[in-house]
Amino acid sequence: MLPYVDYPFVQVAETIGASSDEPLIFEDIKVKLITSFLFSYPLAGLLKRIPDSKPQYKNLFIVGVSLFYLIGLFDLWSGLRTLLIDAIGVYWIAAKIRGPYMPWIGFVFLMGHMSINHIIRQSRADPHTVDITGAQMVLVMKLSAFCWNVHDGQLPRESLSEYQKERAIIDLPGLLDFAGYVFFFPALFAGPAFDYVEYRNWIETSMFEVPAGIDPNKRPRTRKKRKIPRSGTPAAFKVIEGLAWIFAFLKFSGRYHPKILAGDEYIKYGFLQRVWLMHMVGFTARMKYYGVWTLTEGACILSGLGYKGIDPQTGRVQWNRLQNISPWGVETAQNTRAYLENWNINTNHWLRNYIYLRVTPKGKKPGFRASLATFVTSAFWHGFYPGYYLTFVLASFLQTIAKNYRRLIRPFFLTPTGAPTAYKPFYDLLSYLCTQLSLSFAATPFFLLTLSDSFTAWSRVYFYTPIGIALSMAFFASPAKQYLVRLLEQRNRQDGTAGREKPIAVPVEDYAVTHDRMGKNSIMGLPSDLGRELDEVIKEVR
């Protein structure tokens, strides 16, 4: 650590009641970490001002800033070693190994190394230390994707999907370009993750070329001779939003800390108040992620890497290439799919494109093996605390019953043409409450981490979500399911005889099943239909 660099953080931390290396309000957001996110904004502004014709200078600047963060600010020599082991190991694997097993060798190497660090961090059980596992989790996504992109670059173009063609790496990048990709400082500690081709297109400025056919008047404005469009305004909105979430987290976390759910005071409240407190604990914990991910996305936008082209309809520049979270989408979700799709978006992309679809043999549809591999990867990637696995398993069941409700109950609140009935707002309100409260229950172990605390908290709200899941699964496994199907078919036949054939509202969710088979529906490694996956296992055993 550089001399005297710690002094201002000590003063700030003492003002808020914690030391510079202790969590703020008992949580993992630390003064230095937040400061590094904020430092990244002016540094990203400087990075953008390095001449486009000098990409090597940009790479050197990126690596230099990351070294300052790791060593000068956090004194993380061991963390630097960890990141270098991953980066050097993967570069060697990609350069020296050929054939279909190369990406899997890189994947096992990265996951194995990260798992060791997860176990070490968990065994220390010291929340007052800064470790590198968060940055390593981001790097694992980037480098495992890098291996697949290199592998795709060695295959015939006609055998690749459009997604693979866009990201294929034909020639291995130079060490300096690779180092810039690995140590991209705005996304060093908390993401977002992105593919190497996106970084290459950014540093070579080919990302900013406007496609033919775009009205010249709609071209994004730039300064001087730079190709990177002006991004100060969208970045400013992100920093304001991110700081608002951080301050809200600091305000609420003193009252809604996860430990209250396992404390003695919690049981003194009435049942409904306990459910409300559990929901608020989850919401408060999410504020931390909203703040961190929004701040890091804003720094990426300011550097130009968040650029996603021009919306052909509105003519406006889009800056959501690296969006990792949609707080509004999460907090207003009326079903588990919408909730999870808006959470940790880039991890969803990684799991779908580099695990779920990659374990499926060419020409076949993803099935149980793909879902199982994705689920295990997602779980191991997060770590080995038992609470993580309780959350994932319960969320899998929630996905399944939510699909059944949407397929068999929701159509009764729609006309056969899909228009809402007068009772649809009541369904929407009930589905919103069920989604939010059940996922708050399911996410509680993710924050409490241990089995004992998790089951204690669950028992104090009488296991309302597992009981609801059990009753729902029993209902849909009973003759009532076929009865609902007959009612829907009868209603649609009757409506169809009124003069003209109308579309049936029932198959809306059947499309989602087909969509999932094409690899578009895997979220956070959770099987979208647990019952269907179990049926496939039984068939394979037979």
PDB file of C-alpha atoms in Angstrom, residues 175-331:
ATOM      1  CA  LEU A 175      -0.168  -9.866 -24.445  1.00  0.00           C
ATOM      2  CA  LEU A 176      -0.753  -6.138 -23.958  1.00  0.00           C
ATOM      3  CA  ASP A 177      -4.255  -6.259 -25.461  1.00  0.00           C
ATOM      4  CA  PHE A 178      -5.038  -9.336 -23.387  1.00  0.00           C
ATOM      5  CA  ALA A 179      -3.756  -7.648 -20.216  1.00  0.00           C
ATOM      6  CA  GLY A 180      -5.963  -4.625 -20.921  1.00  0.00           C
ATOM      7  CA  TYR A 181      -8.969  -6.926 -21.289  1.00  0.00           C
ATOM      8  CA  VAL A 182      -8.185  -8.779 -18.058  1.00  0.00           C
ATOM      9  CA  PHE A 183      -7.501  -5.661 -15.977  1.00  0.00           C
ATOM     10  CA  PHE A 184     -10.124  -3.279 -17.378  1.00  0.00           C
ATOM     11  CA  PHE A 185     -10.327  -1.114 -14.258  1.00  0.00           C
ATOM     12  CA  PRO A 186     -13.951   0.176 -14.397  1.00  0.00           C
ATOM     13  CA  ALA A 187     -15.105  -3.466 -14.163  1.00  0.00           C
ATOM     14  CA  LEU A 188     -12.230  -4.924 -12.134  1.00  0.00           C
ATOM     15  CA  PHE A 189     -13.859  -5.648  -8.777  1.00  0.00           C
ATOM     16  CA  ALA A 190     -17.568  -6.083  -9.478  1.00  0.00           C
ATOM     17  CA  GLY A 191     -17.981  -6.435 -13.226  1.00  0.00           C
ATOM     18  CA  PRO A 192     -19.716  -6.240 -15.554  1.00  0.00           C
ATOM     19  CA  ALA A 193     -18.185  -9.083 -17.552  1.00  0.00           C
ATOM     20  CA  PHE A 194     -17.890  -8.849 -21.324  1.00  0.00           C
ATOM     21  CA  ASP A 195     -16.288 -10.731 -24.209  1.00  0.00           C
ATOM     22  CA  TYR A 196     -12.843 -10.025 -25.611  1.00  0.00           C
ATOM     23  CA  VAL A 197     -14.229  -9.088 -29.041  1.00  0.00           C
ATOM     24  CA  GLU A 198     -16.254  -6.302 -27.422  1.00  0.00           C
ATOM     25  CA  TYR A 199     -13.081  -4.990 -25.791  1.00  0.00           C
ATOM     26  CA  ARG A 200     -11.157  -5.254 -29.077  1.00  0.00           C
ATOM     27  CA  ASN A 201     -13.885  -3.433 -30.986  1.00  0.00           C
ATOM     28  CA  TRP A 202     -13.850  -0.723 -28.326  1.00  0.00           C
ATOM     29  CA  ILE A 203     -10.093  -0.188 -28.222  1.00  0.00           C
ATOM     30  CA  GLU A 204      -9.872  -0.251 -32.041  1.00  0.00           C
ATOM     31  CA  THR A 205     -12.966   2.041 -32.163  1.00  0.00           C
ATOM     32  CA  SER A 206     -14.666  -0.184 -34.766  1.00  0.00           C
ATOM     33  CA  MET A 207     -17.538  -0.418 -32.291  1.00  0.00           C
ATOM     34  CA  PHE A 208     -18.451   3.192 -33.065  1.00  0.00           C
ATOM     35  CA  GLU A 209     -18.743   2.894 -36.820  1.00  0.00           C
ATOM     36  CA  VAL A 210     -22.267   3.879 -37.835  1.00  0.00           C
ATOM     37  CA  PRO A 211     -23.973   1.339 -40.120  1.00  0.00           C
ATOM     38  CA  ALA A 212     -24.924   2.380 -43.613  1.00  0.00           C
ATOM     39  CA  GLY A 213     -28.441   3.667 -43.914  1.00  0.00           C
ATOM     40  CA  ILE A 214     -28.397   5.665 -40.706  1.00  0.00           C
ATOM     41  CA  ASP A 215     -29.406   9.285 -41.161  1.00  0.00           C
ATOM     42  CA  PRO A 216     -26.198  11.375 -40.836  1.00  0.00           C
ATOM     43  CA  ASN A 217     -28.114  13.788 -38.629  1.00  0.00           C
ATOM     44  CA  LYS A 218     -28.641  10.962 -36.155  1.00  0.00           C
ATOM     45  CA  ARG A 219     -24.983  10.083 -35.821  1.00  0.00           C
ATOM     46  CA  PRO A 220     -23.824  10.421 -32.192  1.00  0.00           C
ATOM     47  CA  ARG A 221     -21.930  13.564 -31.354  1.00  0.00           C
ATOM     48  CA  THR A 222     -18.212  13.318 -30.656  1.00  0.00           C
ATOM     49  CA  ARG A 223     -15.503  15.697 -29.503  1.00  0.00           C
ATOM     50  CA  LYS A 224     -12.556  16.711 -31.657  1.00  0.00           C
ATOM     51  CA  LYS A 225     -11.250  13.712 -33.610  1.00  0.00           C
ATOM     52  CA  ARG A 226     -12.430  11.018 -31.230  1.00  0.00           C
ATOM     53  CA  LYS A 227     -14.749   8.313 -32.535  1.00  0.00           C
ATOM     54  CA  ILE A 228     -16.155   7.572 -29.070  1.00  0.00           C
ATOM     55  CA  PRO A 229     -19.439   9.455 -28.721  1.00  0.00           C
ATOM     56  CA  ARG A 230     -20.113  11.797 -25.853  1.00  0.00           C
ATOM     57  CA  SER A 231     -21.112   9.739 -22.864  1.00  0.00           C
ATOM     58  CA  GLY A 232     -20.877  12.159 -19.959  1.00  0.00           C
ATOM     59  CA  THR A 233     -24.637  12.618 -19.536  1.00  0.00           C
ATOM     60  CA  PRO A 234     -25.656   8.923 -19.362  1.00  0.00           C
ATOM     61  CA  ALA A 235     -22.668   8.240 -17.090  1.00  0.00           C
ATOM     62  CA  ALA A 236     -23.721  11.108 -14.800  1.00  0.00           C
ATOM     63  CA  PHE A 237     -27.206   9.632 -14.491  1.00  0.00           C
ATOM     64  CA  LYS A 238     -25.677   6.289 -13.524  1.00  0.00           C
ATOM     65  CA  VAL A 239     -23.432   7.742 -10.836  1.00  0.00           C
ATOM     66  CA  ILE A 240     -26.361   9.659  -9.348  1.00  0.00           C
ATOM     67  CA  GLU A 241     -28.541   6.559  -9.378  1.00  0.00           C
ATOM     68  CA  GLY A 242     -25.763   4.365  -7.982  1.00  0.00           C
ATOM     69  CA  LEU A 243     -24.983   6.737  -5.114  1.00  0.00           C
ATOM     70  CA  ALA A 244     -28.688   7.025  -4.341  1.00  0.00           C
ATOM     71  CA  TRP A 245     -28.895   3.260  -3.944  1.00  0.00           C
ATOM     72  CA  ILE A 246     -25.729   3.224  -1.793  1.00  0.00           C
ATOM     73  CA  PHE A 247     -27.041   5.940   0.518  1.00  0.00           C
ATOM     74  CA  ALA A 248     -30.408   4.175   0.708  1.00  0.00           C
ATOM     75  CA  PHE A 249     -28.597   0.977   1.634  1.00  0.00           C
ATOM     76  CA  LEU A 250     -26.665   2.748   4.395  1.00  0.00           C
ATOM     77  CA  LYS A 251     -29.890   4.296   5.662  1.00  0.00           C
ATOM     78  CA  PHE A 252     -31.903   1.072   5.736  1.00  0.00           C
ATOM     79  CA  SER A 253     -29.237  -1.515   6.609  1.00  0.00           C
ATOM     80  CA  GLY A 254     -29.050  -0.482  10.234  1.00  0.00           C
ATOM     81  CA  ARG A 255     -32.712  -1.449  10.675  1.00  0.00           C
ATOM     82  CA  TYR A 256     -33.039  -4.232   8.109  1.00  0.00           C
ATOM     83  CA  HIS A 257     -29.880  -6.268   8.584  1.00  0.00           C
ATOM     84  CA  PRO A 258     -30.085 -10.008   7.750  1.00  0.00           C
ATOM     85  CA  LYS A 259     -29.058 -11.009  11.275  1.00  0.00           C
ATOM     86  CA  ILE A 260     -32.309  -9.678  12.724  1.00  0.00           C
ATOM     87  CA  LEU A 261     -34.113 -12.591  11.073  1.00  0.00           C
ATOM     88  CA  ALA A 262     -32.268 -15.054  13.314  1.00  0.00           C
ATOM     89  CA  GLY A 263     -32.316 -12.811  16.401  1.00  0.00           C
ATOM     90  CA  ASP A 264     -34.564 -12.980  19.448  1.00  0.00           C
ATOM     91  CA  GLU A 265     -36.406  -9.719  18.716  1.00  0.00           C
ATOM     92  CA  TYR A 266     -37.765 -10.979  15.412  1.00  0.00           C
ATOM     93  CA  ILE A 267     -40.063 -13.539  16.998  1.00  0.00           C
ATOM     94  CA  LYS A 268     -41.796 -10.852  19.046  1.00  0.00           C
ATOM     95  CA  TYR A 269     -43.470  -9.391  15.965  1.00  0.00           C
ATOM     96  CA  GLY A 270     -46.711 -10.677  14.470  1.00  0.00           C
ATOM     97  CA  PHE A 271     -46.650 -13.007  11.459  1.00  0.00           C
ATOM     98  CA  LEU A 272     -47.454 -10.381   8.815  1.00  0.00           C
ATOM     99  CA  GLN A 273     -44.877  -8.002  10.247  1.00  0.00           C
ATOM    100  CA  ARG A 274     -42.268 -10.760  10.189  1.00  0.00           C
ATOM    101  CA  VAL A 275     -43.040 -11.422   6.526  1.00  0.00           C
ATOM    102  CA  TRP A 276     -42.715  -7.708   5.834  1.00  0.00           C
ATOM    103  CA  LEU A 277     -39.394  -7.511   7.690  1.00  0.00           C
ATOM    104  CA  MET A 278     -38.048 -10.491   5.735  1.00  0.00           C
ATOM    105  CA  HIS A 279     -39.021  -8.784   2.486  1.00  0.00           C
ATOM    106  CA  MET A 280     -37.402  -5.505   3.560  1.00  0.00           C
ATOM    107  CA  VAL A 281     -34.194  -7.297   4.565  1.00  0.00           C
ATOM    108  CA  GLY A 282     -34.002  -8.738   1.050  1.00  0.00           C
ATOM    109  CA  PHE A 283     -34.818  -5.394  -0.566  1.00  0.00           C
ATOM    110  CA  THR A 284     -32.164  -3.647   1.528  1.00  0.00           C
ATOM    111  CA  ALA A 285     -29.573  -6.262   0.606  1.00  0.00           C
ATOM    112  CA  ARG A 286     -30.437  -5.790  -3.068  1.00  0.00           C
ATOM    113  CA  MET A 287     -29.828  -2.039  -2.737  1.00  0.00           C
ATOM    114  CA  LYS A 288     -26.144  -2.781  -2.250  1.00  0.00           C
ATOM    115  CA  TYR A 289     -25.973  -4.643  -5.554  1.00  0.00           C
ATOM    116  CA  TYR A 290     -28.078  -2.040  -7.327  1.00  0.00           C
ATOM    117  CA  GLY A 291     -25.655   0.645  -6.198  1.00  0.00           C
ATOM    118  CA  VAL A 292     -22.430  -1.188  -6.979  1.00  0.00           C
ATOM    119  CA  TRP A 293     -23.484  -2.519 -10.377  1.00  0.00           C
ATOM    120  CA  THR A 294     -24.961   0.809 -11.431  1.00  0.00           C
ATOM    121  CA  LEU A 295     -21.775   2.666 -10.481  1.00  0.00           C
ATOM    122  CA  THR A 296     -19.530   0.249 -12.371  1.00  0.00           C
ATOM    123  CA  GLU A 297     -21.788   0.343 -15.421  1.00  0.00           C
ATOM    124  CA  GLY A 298     -21.614   4.137 -15.418  1.00  0.00           C
ATOM    125  CA  ALA A 299     -17.811   4.109 -15.473  1.00  0.00           C
ATOM    126  CA  CYS A 300     -17.903   1.677 -18.405  1.00  0.00           C
ATOM    127  CA  ILE A 301     -20.312   4.020 -20.197  1.00  0.00           C
ATOM    128  CA  LEU A 302     -18.013   6.982 -19.637  1.00  0.00           C
ATOM    129  CA  SER A 303     -15.099   5.045 -21.119  1.00  0.00           C
ATOM    130  CA  GLY A 304     -17.251   4.260 -24.159  1.00  0.00           C
ATOM    131  CA  LEU A 305     -17.441   0.496 -23.683  1.00  0.00           C
ATOM    132  CA  GLY A 306     -21.132   0.665 -22.785  1.00  0.00           C
ATOM    133  CA  TYR A 307     -22.003   1.869 -26.297  1.00  0.00           C
ATOM    134  CA  LYS A 308     -24.574  -0.350 -28.041  1.00  0.00           C
ATOM    135  CA  GLY A 309     -25.220   1.516 -31.248  1.00  0.00           C
ATOM    136  CA  ILE A 310     -28.107   3.679 -32.399  1.00  0.00           C
ATOM    137  CA  ASP A 311     -31.729   2.717 -31.917  1.00  0.00           C
ATOM    138  CA  PRO A 312     -33.069   2.626 -35.492  1.00  0.00           C
ATOM    139  CA  GLN A 313     -36.525   3.727 -34.365  1.00  0.00           C
ATOM    140  CA  THR A 314     -35.709   6.601 -32.040  1.00  0.00           C
ATOM    141  CA  GLY A 315     -32.314   7.520 -33.454  1.00  0.00           C
ATOM    142  CA  ARG A 316     -30.920   7.730 -29.931  1.00  0.00           C
ATOM    143  CA  VAL A 317     -27.591   6.311 -28.821  1.00  0.00           C
ATOM    144  CA  GLN A 318     -27.971   3.217 -26.634  1.00  0.00           C
ATOM    145  CA  TRP A 319     -25.583   2.792 -23.709  1.00  0.00           C
ATOM    146  CA  ASN A 320     -26.839  -0.460 -22.197  1.00  0.00           C
ATOM    147  CA  ARG A 321     -24.345  -2.929 -23.652  1.00  0.00           C
ATOM    148  CA  LEU A 322     -23.005  -3.785 -20.190  1.00  0.00           C
ATOM    149  CA  GLN A 323     -26.151  -3.315 -18.132  1.00  0.00           C
ATOM    150  CA  ASN A 324     -26.057  -5.840 -15.299  1.00  0.00           C
ATOM    151  CA  ILE A 325     -29.161  -4.953 -13.327  1.00  0.00           C
ATOM    152  CA  SER A 326     -32.602  -3.446 -13.794  1.00  0.00           C
ATOM    153  CA  PRO A 327     -33.875  -2.450 -10.331  1.00  0.00           C
ATOM    154  CA  TRP A 328     -37.273  -1.488 -11.723  1.00  0.00           C
ATOM    155  CA  GLY A 329     -37.583  -4.817 -13.532  1.00  0.00           C
ATOM    156  CA  VAL A 330     -36.740  -6.761 -10.367  1.00  0.00           C
ATOM    157  CA  GLU A 331     -38.915  -4.815  -7.955  1.00  0.00           C
TER     158      GLU A 331
END
